[in-house]
Coordinates of C-alpha atoms in Angstrom, one line a residue:
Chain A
X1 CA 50.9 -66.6 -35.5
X2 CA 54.6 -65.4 -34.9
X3 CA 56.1 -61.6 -35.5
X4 CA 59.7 -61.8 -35.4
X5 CA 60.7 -58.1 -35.2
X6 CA 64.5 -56.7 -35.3
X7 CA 64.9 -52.8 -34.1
X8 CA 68.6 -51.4 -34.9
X9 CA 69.6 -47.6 -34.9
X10 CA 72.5 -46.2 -33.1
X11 CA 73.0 -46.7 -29.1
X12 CA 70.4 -43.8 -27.1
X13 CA 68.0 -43.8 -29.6
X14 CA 65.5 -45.9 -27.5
X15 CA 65.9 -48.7 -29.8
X16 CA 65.9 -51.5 -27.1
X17 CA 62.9 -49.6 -24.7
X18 CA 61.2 -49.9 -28.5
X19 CA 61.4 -53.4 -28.5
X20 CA 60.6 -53.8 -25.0
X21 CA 57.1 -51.9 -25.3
X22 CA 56.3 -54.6 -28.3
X23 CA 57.2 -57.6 -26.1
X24 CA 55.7 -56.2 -23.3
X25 CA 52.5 -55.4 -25.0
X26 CA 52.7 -59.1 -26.4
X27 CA 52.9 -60.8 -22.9
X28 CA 49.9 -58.3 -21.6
X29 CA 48.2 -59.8 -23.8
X30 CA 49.2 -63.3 -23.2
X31 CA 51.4 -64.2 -26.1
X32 CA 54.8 -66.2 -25.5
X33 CA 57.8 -63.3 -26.0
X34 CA 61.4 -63.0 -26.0
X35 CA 63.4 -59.6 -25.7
X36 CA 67.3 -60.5 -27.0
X37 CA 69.3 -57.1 -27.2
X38 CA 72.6 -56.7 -28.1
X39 CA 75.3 -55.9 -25.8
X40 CA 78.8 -55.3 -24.6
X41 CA 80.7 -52.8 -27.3
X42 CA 77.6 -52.0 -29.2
X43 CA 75.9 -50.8 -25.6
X44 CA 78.4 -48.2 -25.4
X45 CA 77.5 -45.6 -28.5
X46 CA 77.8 -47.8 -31.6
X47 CA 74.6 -49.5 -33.0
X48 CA 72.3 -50.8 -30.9
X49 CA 69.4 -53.9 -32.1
X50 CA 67.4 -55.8 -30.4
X51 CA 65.5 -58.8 -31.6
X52 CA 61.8 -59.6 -30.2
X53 CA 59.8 -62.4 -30.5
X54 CA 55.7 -62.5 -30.4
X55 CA 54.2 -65.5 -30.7
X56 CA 51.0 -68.3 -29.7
X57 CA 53.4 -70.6 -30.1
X58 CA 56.4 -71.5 -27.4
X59 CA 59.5 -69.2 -28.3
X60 CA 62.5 -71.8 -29.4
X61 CA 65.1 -69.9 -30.6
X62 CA 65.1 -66.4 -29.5
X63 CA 68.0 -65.0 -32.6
X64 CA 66.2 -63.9 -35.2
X65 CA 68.9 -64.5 -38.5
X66 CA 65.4 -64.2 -41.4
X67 CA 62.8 -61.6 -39.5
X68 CA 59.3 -60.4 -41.2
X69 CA 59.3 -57.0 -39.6
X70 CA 62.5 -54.9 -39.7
X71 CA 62.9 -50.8 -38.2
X72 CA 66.0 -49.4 -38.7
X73 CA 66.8 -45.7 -37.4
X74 CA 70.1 -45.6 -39.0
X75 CA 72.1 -45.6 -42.2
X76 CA 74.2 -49.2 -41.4
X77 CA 71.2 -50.9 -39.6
X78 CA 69.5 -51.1 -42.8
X79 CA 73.0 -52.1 -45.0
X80 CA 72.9 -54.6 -42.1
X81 CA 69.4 -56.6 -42.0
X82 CA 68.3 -55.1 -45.6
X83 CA 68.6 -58.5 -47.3
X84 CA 68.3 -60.6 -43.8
X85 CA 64.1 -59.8 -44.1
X86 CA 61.9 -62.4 -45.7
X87 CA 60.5 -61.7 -49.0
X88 CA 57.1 -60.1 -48.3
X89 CA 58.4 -58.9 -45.1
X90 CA 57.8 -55.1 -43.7
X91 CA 61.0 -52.7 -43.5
X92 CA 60.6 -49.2 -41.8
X93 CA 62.8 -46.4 -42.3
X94 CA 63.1 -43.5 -40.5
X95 CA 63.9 -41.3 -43.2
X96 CA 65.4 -38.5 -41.3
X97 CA 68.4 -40.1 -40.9
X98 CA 68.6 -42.5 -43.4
X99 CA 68.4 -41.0 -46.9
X100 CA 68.5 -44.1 -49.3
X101 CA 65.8 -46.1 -49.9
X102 CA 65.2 -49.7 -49.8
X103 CA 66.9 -51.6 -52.3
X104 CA 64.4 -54.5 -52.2
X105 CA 61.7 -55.0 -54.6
X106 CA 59.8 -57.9 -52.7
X107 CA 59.2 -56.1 -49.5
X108 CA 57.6 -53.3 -49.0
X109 CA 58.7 -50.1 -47.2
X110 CA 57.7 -47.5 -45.2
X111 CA 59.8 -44.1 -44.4
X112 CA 58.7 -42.5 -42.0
X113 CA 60.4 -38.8 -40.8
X114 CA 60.7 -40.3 -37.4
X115 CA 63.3 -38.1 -36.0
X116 CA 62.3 -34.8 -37.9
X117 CA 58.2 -35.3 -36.8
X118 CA 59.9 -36.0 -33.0
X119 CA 62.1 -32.5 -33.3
X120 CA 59.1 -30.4 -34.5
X121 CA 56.7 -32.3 -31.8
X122 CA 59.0 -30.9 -29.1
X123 CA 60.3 -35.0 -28.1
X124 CA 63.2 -35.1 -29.8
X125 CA 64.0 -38.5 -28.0
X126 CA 60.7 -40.4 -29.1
X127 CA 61.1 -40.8 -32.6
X128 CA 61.5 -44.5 -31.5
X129 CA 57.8 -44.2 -30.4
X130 CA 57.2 -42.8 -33.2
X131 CA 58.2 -45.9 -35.3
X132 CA 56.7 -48.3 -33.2
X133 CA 53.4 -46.4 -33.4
X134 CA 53.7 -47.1 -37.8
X135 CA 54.5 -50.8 -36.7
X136 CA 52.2 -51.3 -34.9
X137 CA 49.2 -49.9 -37.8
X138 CA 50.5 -51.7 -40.5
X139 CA 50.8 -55.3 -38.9
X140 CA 48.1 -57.1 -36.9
X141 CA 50.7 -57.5 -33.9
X142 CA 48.4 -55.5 -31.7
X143 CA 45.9 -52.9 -31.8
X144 CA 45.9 -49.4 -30.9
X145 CA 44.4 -50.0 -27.5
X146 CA 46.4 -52.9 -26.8
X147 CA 49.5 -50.5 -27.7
X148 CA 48.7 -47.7 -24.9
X149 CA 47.6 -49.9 -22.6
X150 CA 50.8 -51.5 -22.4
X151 CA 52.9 -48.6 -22.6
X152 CA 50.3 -47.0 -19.9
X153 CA 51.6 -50.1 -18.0
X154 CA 55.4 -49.6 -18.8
X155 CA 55.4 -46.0 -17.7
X156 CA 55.8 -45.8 -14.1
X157 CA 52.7 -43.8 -12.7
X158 CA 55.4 -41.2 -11.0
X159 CA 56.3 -39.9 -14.8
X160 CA 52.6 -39.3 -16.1
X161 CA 53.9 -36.7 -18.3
X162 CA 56.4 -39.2 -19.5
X163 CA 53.3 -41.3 -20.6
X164 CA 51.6 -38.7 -22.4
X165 CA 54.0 -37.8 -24.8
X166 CA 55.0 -41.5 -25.2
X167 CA 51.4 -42.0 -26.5
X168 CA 51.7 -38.8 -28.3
X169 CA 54.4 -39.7 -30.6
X170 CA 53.1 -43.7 -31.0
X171 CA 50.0 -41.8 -32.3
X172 CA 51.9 -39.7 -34.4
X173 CA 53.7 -42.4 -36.0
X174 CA 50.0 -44.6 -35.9
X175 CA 48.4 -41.7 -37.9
X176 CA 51.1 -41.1 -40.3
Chain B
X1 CA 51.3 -64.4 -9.4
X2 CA 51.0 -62.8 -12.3
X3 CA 54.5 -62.8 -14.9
X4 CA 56.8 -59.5 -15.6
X5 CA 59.3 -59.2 -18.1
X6 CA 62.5 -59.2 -17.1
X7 CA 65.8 -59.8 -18.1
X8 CA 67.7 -63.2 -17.5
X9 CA 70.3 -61.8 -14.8
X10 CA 67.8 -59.7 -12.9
X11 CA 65.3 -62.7 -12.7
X12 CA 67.9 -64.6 -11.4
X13 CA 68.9 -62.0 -8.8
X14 CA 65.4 -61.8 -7.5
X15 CA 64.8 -65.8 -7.3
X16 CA 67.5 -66.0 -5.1
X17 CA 66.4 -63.2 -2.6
X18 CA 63.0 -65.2 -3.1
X19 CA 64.9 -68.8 -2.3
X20 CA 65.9 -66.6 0.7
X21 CA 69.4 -65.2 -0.3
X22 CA 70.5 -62.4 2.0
X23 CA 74.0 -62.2 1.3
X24 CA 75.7 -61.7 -2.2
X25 CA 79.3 -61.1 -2.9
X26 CA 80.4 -60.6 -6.0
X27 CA 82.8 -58.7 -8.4
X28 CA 81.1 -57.4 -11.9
X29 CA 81.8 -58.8 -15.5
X30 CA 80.0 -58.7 -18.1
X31 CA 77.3 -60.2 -19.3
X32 CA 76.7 -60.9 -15.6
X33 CA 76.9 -57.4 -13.9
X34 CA 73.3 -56.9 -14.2
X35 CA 73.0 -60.1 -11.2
X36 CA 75.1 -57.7 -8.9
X37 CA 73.6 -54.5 -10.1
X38 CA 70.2 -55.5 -9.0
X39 CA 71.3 -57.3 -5.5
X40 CA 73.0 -54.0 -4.8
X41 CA 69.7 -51.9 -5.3
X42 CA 67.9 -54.6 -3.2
X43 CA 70.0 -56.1 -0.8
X44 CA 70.0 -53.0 1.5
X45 CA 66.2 -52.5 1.7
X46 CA 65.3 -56.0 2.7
X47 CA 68.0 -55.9 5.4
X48 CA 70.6 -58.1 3.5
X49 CA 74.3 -57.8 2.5
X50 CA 75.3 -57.0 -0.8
X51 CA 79.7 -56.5 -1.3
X52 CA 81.2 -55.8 -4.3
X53 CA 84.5 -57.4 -3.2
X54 CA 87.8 -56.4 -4.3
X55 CA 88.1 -59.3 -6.4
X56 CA 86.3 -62.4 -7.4
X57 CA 88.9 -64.0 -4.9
X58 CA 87.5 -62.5 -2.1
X59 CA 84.2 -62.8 -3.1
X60 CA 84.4 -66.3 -3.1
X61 CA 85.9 -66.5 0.5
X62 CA 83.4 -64.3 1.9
X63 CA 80.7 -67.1 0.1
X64 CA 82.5 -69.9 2.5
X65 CA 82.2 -67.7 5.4
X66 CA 78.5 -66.6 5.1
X67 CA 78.0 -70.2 4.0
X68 CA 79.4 -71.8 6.8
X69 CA 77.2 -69.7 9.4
X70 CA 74.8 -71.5 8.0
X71 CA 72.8 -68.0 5.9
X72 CA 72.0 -68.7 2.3
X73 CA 74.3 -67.0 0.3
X74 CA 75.7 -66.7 -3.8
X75 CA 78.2 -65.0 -6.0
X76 CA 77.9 -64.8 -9.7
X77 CA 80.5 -64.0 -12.3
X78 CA 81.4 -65.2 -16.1
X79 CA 83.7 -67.6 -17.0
X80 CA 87.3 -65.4 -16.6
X81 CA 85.9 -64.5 -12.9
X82 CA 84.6 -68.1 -12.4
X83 CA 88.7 -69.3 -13.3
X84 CA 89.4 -67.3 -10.5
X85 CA 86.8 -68.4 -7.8
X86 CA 88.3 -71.9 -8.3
X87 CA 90.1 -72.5 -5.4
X88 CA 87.4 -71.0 -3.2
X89 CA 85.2 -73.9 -4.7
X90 CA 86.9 -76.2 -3.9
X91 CA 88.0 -75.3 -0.4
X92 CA 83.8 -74.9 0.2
X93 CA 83.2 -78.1 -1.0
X94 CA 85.9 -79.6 1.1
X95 CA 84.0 -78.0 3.8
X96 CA 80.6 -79.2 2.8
X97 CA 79.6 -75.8 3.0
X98 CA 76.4 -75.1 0.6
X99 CA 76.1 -72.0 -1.6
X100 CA 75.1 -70.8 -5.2
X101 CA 77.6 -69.8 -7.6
X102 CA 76.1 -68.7 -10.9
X103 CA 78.7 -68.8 -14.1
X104 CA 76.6 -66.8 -16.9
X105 CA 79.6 -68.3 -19.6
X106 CA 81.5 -65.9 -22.1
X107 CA 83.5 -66.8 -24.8
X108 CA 87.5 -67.6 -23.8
X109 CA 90.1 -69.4 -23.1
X110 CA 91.4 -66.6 -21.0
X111 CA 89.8 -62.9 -21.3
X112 CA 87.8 -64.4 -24.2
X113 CA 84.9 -62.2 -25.6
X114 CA 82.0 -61.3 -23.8
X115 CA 79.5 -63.1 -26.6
X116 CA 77.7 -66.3 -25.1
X117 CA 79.6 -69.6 -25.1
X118 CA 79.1 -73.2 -23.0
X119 CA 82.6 -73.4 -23.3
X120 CA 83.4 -73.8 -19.3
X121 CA 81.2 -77.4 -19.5
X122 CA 84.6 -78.9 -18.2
X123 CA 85.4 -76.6 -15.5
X124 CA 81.7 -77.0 -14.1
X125 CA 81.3 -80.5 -14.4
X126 CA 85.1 -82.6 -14.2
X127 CA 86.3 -80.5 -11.2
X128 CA 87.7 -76.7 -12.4
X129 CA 89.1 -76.4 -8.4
X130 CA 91.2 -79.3 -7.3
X131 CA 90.6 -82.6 -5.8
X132 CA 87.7 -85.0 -5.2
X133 CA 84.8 -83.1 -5.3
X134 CA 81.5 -82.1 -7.8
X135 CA 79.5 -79.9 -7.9
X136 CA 75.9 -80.0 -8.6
X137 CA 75.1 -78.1 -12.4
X138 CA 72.3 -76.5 -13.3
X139 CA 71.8 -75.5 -16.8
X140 CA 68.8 -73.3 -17.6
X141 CA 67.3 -73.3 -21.3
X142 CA 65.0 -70.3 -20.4
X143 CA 64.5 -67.3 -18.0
X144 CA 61.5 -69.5 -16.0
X145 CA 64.0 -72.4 -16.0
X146 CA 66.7 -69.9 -14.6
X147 CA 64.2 -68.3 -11.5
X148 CA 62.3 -72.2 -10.9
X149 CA 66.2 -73.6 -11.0
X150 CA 68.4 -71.5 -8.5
X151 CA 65.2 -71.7 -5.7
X152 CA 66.3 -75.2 -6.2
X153 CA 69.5 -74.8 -6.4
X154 CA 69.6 -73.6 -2.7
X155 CA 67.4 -76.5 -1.8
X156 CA 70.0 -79.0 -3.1
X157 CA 73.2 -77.0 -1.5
X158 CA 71.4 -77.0 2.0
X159 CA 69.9 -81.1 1.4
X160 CA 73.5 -82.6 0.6
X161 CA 75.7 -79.7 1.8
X162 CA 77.4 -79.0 -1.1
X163 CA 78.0 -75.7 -3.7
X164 CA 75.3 -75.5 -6.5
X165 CA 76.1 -74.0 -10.0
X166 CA 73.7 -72.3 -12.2
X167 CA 75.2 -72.3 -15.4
X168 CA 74.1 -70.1 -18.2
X169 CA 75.4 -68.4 -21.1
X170 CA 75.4 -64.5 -22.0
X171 CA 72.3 -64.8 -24.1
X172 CA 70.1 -66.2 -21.2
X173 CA 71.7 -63.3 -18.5
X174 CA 70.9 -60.5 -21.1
X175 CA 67.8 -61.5 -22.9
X176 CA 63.9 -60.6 -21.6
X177 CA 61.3 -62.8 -21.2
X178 CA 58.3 -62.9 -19.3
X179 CA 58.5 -64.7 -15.5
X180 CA 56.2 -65.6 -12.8
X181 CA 57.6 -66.2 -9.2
X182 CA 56.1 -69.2 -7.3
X183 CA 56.7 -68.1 -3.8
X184 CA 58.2 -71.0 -2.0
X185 CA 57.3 -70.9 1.9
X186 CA 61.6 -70.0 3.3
X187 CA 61.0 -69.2 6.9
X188 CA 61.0 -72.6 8.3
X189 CA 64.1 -74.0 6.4
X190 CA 65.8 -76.8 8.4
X191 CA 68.1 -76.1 10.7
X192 CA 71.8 -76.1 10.2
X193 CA 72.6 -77.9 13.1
X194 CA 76.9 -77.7 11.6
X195 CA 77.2 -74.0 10.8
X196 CA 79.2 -71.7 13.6
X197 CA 76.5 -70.0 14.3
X198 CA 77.9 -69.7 18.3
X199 CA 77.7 -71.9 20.4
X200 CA 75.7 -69.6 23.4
X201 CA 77.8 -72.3 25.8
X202 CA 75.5 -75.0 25.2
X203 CA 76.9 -77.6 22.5
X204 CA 80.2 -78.1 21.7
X205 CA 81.7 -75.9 18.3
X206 CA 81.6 -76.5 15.1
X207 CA 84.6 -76.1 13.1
X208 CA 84.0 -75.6 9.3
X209 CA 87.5 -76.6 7.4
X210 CA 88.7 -78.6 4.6
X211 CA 92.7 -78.9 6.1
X212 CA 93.0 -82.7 7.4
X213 CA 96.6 -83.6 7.5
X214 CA 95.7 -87.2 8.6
X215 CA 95.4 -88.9 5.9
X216 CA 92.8 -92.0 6.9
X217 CA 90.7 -89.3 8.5
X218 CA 90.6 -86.9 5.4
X219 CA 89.9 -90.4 3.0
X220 CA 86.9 -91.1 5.2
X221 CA 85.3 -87.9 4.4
X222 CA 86.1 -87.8 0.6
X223 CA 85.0 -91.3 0.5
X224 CA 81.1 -90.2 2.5
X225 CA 81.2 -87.0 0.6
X226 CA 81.1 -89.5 -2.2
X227 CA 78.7 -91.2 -1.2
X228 CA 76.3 -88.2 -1.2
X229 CA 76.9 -87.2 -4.8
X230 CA 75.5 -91.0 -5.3
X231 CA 72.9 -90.1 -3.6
X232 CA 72.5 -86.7 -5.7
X233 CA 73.4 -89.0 -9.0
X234 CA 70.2 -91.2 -7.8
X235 CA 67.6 -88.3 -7.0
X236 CA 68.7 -85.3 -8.4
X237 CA 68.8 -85.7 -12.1
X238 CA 66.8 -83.8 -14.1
X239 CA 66.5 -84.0 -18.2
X240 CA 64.0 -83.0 -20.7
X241 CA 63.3 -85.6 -23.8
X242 CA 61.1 -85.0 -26.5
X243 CA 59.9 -87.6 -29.5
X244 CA 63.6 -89.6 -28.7
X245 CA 61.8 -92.7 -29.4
X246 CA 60.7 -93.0 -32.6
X247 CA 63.9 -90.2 -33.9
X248 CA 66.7 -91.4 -36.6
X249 CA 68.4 -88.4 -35.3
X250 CA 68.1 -87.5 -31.9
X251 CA 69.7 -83.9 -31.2
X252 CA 71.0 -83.1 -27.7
X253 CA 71.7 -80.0 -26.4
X254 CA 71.5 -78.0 -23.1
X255 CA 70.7 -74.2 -22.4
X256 CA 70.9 -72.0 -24.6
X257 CA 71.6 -74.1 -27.8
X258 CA 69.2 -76.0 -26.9
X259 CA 66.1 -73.6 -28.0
X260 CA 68.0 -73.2 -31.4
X261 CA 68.2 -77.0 -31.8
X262 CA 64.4 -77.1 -31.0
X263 CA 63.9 -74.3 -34.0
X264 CA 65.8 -77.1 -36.1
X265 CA 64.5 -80.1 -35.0
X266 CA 60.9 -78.3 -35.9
X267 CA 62.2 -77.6 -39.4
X268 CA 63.5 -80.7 -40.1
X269 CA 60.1 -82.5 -38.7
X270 CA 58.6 -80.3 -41.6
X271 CA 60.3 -82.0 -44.4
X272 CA 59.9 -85.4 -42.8
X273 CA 62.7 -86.0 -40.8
X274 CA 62.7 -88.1 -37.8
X275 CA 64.2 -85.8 -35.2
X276 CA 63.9 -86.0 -31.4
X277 CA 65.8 -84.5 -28.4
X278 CA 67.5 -84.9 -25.3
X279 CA 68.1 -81.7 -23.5
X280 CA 70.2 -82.2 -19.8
X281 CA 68.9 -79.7 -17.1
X282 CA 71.5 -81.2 -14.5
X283 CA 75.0 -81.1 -16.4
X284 CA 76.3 -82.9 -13.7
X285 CA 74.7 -85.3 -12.5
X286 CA 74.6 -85.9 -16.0
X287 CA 71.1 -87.8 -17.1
X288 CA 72.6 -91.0 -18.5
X289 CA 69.4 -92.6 -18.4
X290 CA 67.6 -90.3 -21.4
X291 CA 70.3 -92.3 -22.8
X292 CA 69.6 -96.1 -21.9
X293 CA 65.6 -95.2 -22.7
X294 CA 66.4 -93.5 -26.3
X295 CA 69.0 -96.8 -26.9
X296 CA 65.8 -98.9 -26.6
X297 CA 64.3 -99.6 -29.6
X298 CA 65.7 -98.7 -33.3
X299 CA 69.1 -97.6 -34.9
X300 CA 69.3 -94.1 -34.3
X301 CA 72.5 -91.3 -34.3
X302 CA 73.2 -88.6 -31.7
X303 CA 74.0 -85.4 -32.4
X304 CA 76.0 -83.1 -30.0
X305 CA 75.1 -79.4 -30.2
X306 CA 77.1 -77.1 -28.1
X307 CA 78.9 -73.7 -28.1
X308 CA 81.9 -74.8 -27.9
X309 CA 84.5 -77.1 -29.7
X310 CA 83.2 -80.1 -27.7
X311 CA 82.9 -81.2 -24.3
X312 CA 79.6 -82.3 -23.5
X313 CA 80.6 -84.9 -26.1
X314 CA 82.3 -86.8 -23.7
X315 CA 79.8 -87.6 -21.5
X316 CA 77.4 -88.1 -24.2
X317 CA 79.7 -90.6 -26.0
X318 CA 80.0 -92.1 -22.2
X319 CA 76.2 -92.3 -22.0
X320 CA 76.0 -94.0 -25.5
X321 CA 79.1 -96.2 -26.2
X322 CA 79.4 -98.1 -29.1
X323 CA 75.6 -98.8 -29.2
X324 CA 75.3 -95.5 -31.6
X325 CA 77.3 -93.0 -33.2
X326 CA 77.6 -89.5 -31.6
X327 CA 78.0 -87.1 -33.7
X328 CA 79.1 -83.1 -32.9
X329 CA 78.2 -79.9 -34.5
X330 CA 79.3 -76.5 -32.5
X331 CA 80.4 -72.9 -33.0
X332 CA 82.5 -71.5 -30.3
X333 CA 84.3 -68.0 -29.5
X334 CA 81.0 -66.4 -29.1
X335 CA 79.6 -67.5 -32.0
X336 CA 75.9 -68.9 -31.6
X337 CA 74.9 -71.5 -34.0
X338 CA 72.0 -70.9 -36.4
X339 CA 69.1 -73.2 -36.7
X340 CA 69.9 -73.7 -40.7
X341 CA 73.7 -74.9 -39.9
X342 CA 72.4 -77.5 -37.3
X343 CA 69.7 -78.5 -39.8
X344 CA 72.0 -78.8 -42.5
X345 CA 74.0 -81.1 -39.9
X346 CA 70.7 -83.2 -38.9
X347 CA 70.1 -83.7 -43.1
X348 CA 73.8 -85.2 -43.6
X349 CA 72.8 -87.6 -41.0
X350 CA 69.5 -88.1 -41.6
X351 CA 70.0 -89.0 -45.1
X352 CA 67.4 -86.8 -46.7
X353 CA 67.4 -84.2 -49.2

């Protein structure tokens, strides 16, 4: 089985740490990854993607140009990849900040309030979290235990409270 | 050992402090900063020496000097930084003076992009500095490759006394993938009975240079240096070659492009295709006989995959001669190719649908 995943939002909304968690999770648990983020000028405040890779198989080519599993956290992220995901594929939206829906009828989408359920949870800068959490519920990547354990593994023991509202907002997107 | 995920550059960085690099010198560019941004956090705790020099001119002469008192030392930079290390190269390999310099490639000619490119495949492999010399080219396809190749790549600089390149490309310095580090035993490395190390008034000094005005005398040492890169040529080469025998098309690639020519070789398998590849690790010595074993046997054509407008060509079209055709598909400028345009490339040859 192979999940090839592409994150895009703007730069600082966590999208790359988001895509880190998932390949990190993945090589916990013994899968072949790859973590390819964009960089140079898009680093520096513009958009931000990253693509990740999490697989039984060896990892060839680590691009992803046709992924299965698309979140986008901004309005020209999903312009972007819209039409790049495979028919049957998974698209999530975090509807806060992107206001039109999906324009594809053979995928299916999920909008998720990402940034405004962060605000009111008082961590305005885990909506990523937030996102991977619905990721992570409606594909078979991993499950929920895998999830925390590896983001209990990410999250350097000095920043405990870090950790706790990390899991906090991946539970609030798993649960939503 | 078990692996972490890290990314390409920062692997890299802490294979060489692994391999036993102490001393870095180096001057950031991207997308290779991340290779001095972590030897500058970790230099100073294990009592090393990390200097950002004031250019990548300097950096490279401080190389020959740590190199020449015998320490194990690197510099890293991208391909516009690399341009200017070039007459530092070649002055250390005049002096047979072994160190690591790591080119993670960008596009160019001249300030170029910063996208990933294999466009500087002449420079590291047909000279780049000036005069009768190689050096030894590494090309890493993956971030294992990258941390299993420069402990090597220190090995080989100390065993023939010579400067090693790690070449990548911006996608392999900035990507993530998990690593394990197989601790190699460094603290009884051969002694470096030529470095100035002082001579404590026992044994007469050693001189590290590459100025001999006499011309017989400077011959004979190009001519023995030569003689060691036959000697690297014979044991040093280093190629991976998969289903080449049986292939009506046999892709070759190295780095970087190589993984995305895997990704089409695999489709193309799927509808029936006969596809195999040969992959070069060492881009000099190149592996010419991956060559003379896939030329054994049936009619097949080559097909030359790079990121750049063609240069590995050459030495592929020198490995094959008129035995085969050799054919080339490449992006270039930063551009990386995508598994579909290389497999529409492998059905035009392959004759297929």
């Amino acid at each position: 089985m192979t999940y090839e995943t592409i994150f895009a939002g703007f730069g600082g909304q966590g999208i790359l740490f988001s895509g880190k968690v998932v390949a990190y999770a993945g090589m916990i648990e013994g899968k072949n990854v790859s973590h390819l983020p964009s960089y140079g000028p898009e680093m520096r405040g513009g958009t931000a993607n990253c693509s990740v890779i999490v697989s039984d198989e060896l990892v060839a080519s680590p691009i992803i140009t046709e992924p299965e599993l698309l979140v986008v956290m901004n309005g020209p992220s999903l312009d972007k990849f819209e039409n790049a995901v495979v028919p049957g594929g998974k698209i999530f939206i975090d509807s806060t900040l992107i206001s039109r829906e999906c324009e594809r009828d053979d995928v299916e989408s999920f909008r998720i309030p990402a940034t405004q359920m962060a605000n009111d949870m008082g961590i305005p800068k885990l909506a990523n979290m937030i996102m991977v959490g619905k990721l992570i519920k409606e594909t078979n990547m991993f499950t929920w235990e895998q999830l925390t354990g590896a983001v209990t593994k990410l999250v350097p023991p000095a920043k405990a409270a870090m950790l706790e509202s990390n899991i906090k907002a991946l539970e609030a997107g798993y649960n939503f | 050992m078990s692996k972490v995920l890290m990314k390409g550059n920062e692997a890299l960085a802490e294979a060489a402090i692994r391999a036993g690099c102490r001393h870095f010198f180096g001057y950031p560019i991207t997308p290779q900063t991340e290779v001095s941004a972590y030897m500058a956090k970790k230099m100073p705790k294990i009592g090393g020496t990390f200097l950002q020099a004031e250019s990548e001119v300097a950096a490279i002469n401080m190389v020959y000097g740590a190199g020449g008192a015998g320490v194990r030392v690197m510099t890293s930079s991208s391909s516009p930084g690399i341009s200017l290390k070039q007459e530092g190269i070649s002055y250390i390999a005049g002096a047979d003076v072994p160190c690591v310099i790591v080119n993670i490639v960008r596009g160019g000619p001249g300030l170029g992009g910063i996208q990933p490119a294999q466009s500087d495949y002449f420079q590291a492999t047909k000279g780049g500095g000036h005069g009768d010399y190689h050096l030894v080219v590494l090309a890493p396809s993956s971030i294992q490759e990258m941390v299993d190749l420069t402990s090597d790549a220190f090995d080989i600089g100390d065993k023939y006394r010579c400067p090693v390149m790690i070449m990548g490309d911006g996608m392999l310095g900035q990507m993530m993938e998990p690593v394990e580090f197989k601790d190699a035993d460094v603290s009884n490395l051969p002694e470096k009975t030529w470095a100035t190390t002082g001579t404590g008034m026992k044994r007469k000094k050693n001189i590290i240079n590459s100025l001999f005005l006499e011309a017989s005398e400077l011959e004979k040492l190009v001519l023995e240096r030569q003689e060691r890169y036959a000697e690297i040529a014979k044991n040093e080469v280093r190629y991976e070659a998969v289903d080449v025998e049986d292939a009506d098309v046999v892709l070759v690639a190295y780095g970087t492009t190589s993984r995305i020519a895997k990704t089409a070789m695999a489709k193309a398998k799927e509808m029936g295709l006969k596809v195999g590849i040969i992959r070069p690790i060492t881009l000099w010595p190149f592996p010419f006989e991956a060559f003379n074993n896939a030329l054994n046997g049936k009619d097949k054509k080559f097909l030359c995959v790079e990121m750049s407008t063609g240069q590995m060509i050459e030495d592929v079209k020198l490995a094959v001669g008129d035995k085969a055709e050799v054919h080339f598909f490449g992006r270039t400028g930063g551009i990386v190719p995508t598994p579909k345009e290389i497999l529409n490339k492998i059905i035009e040859l392959g004759g297929a649908k």
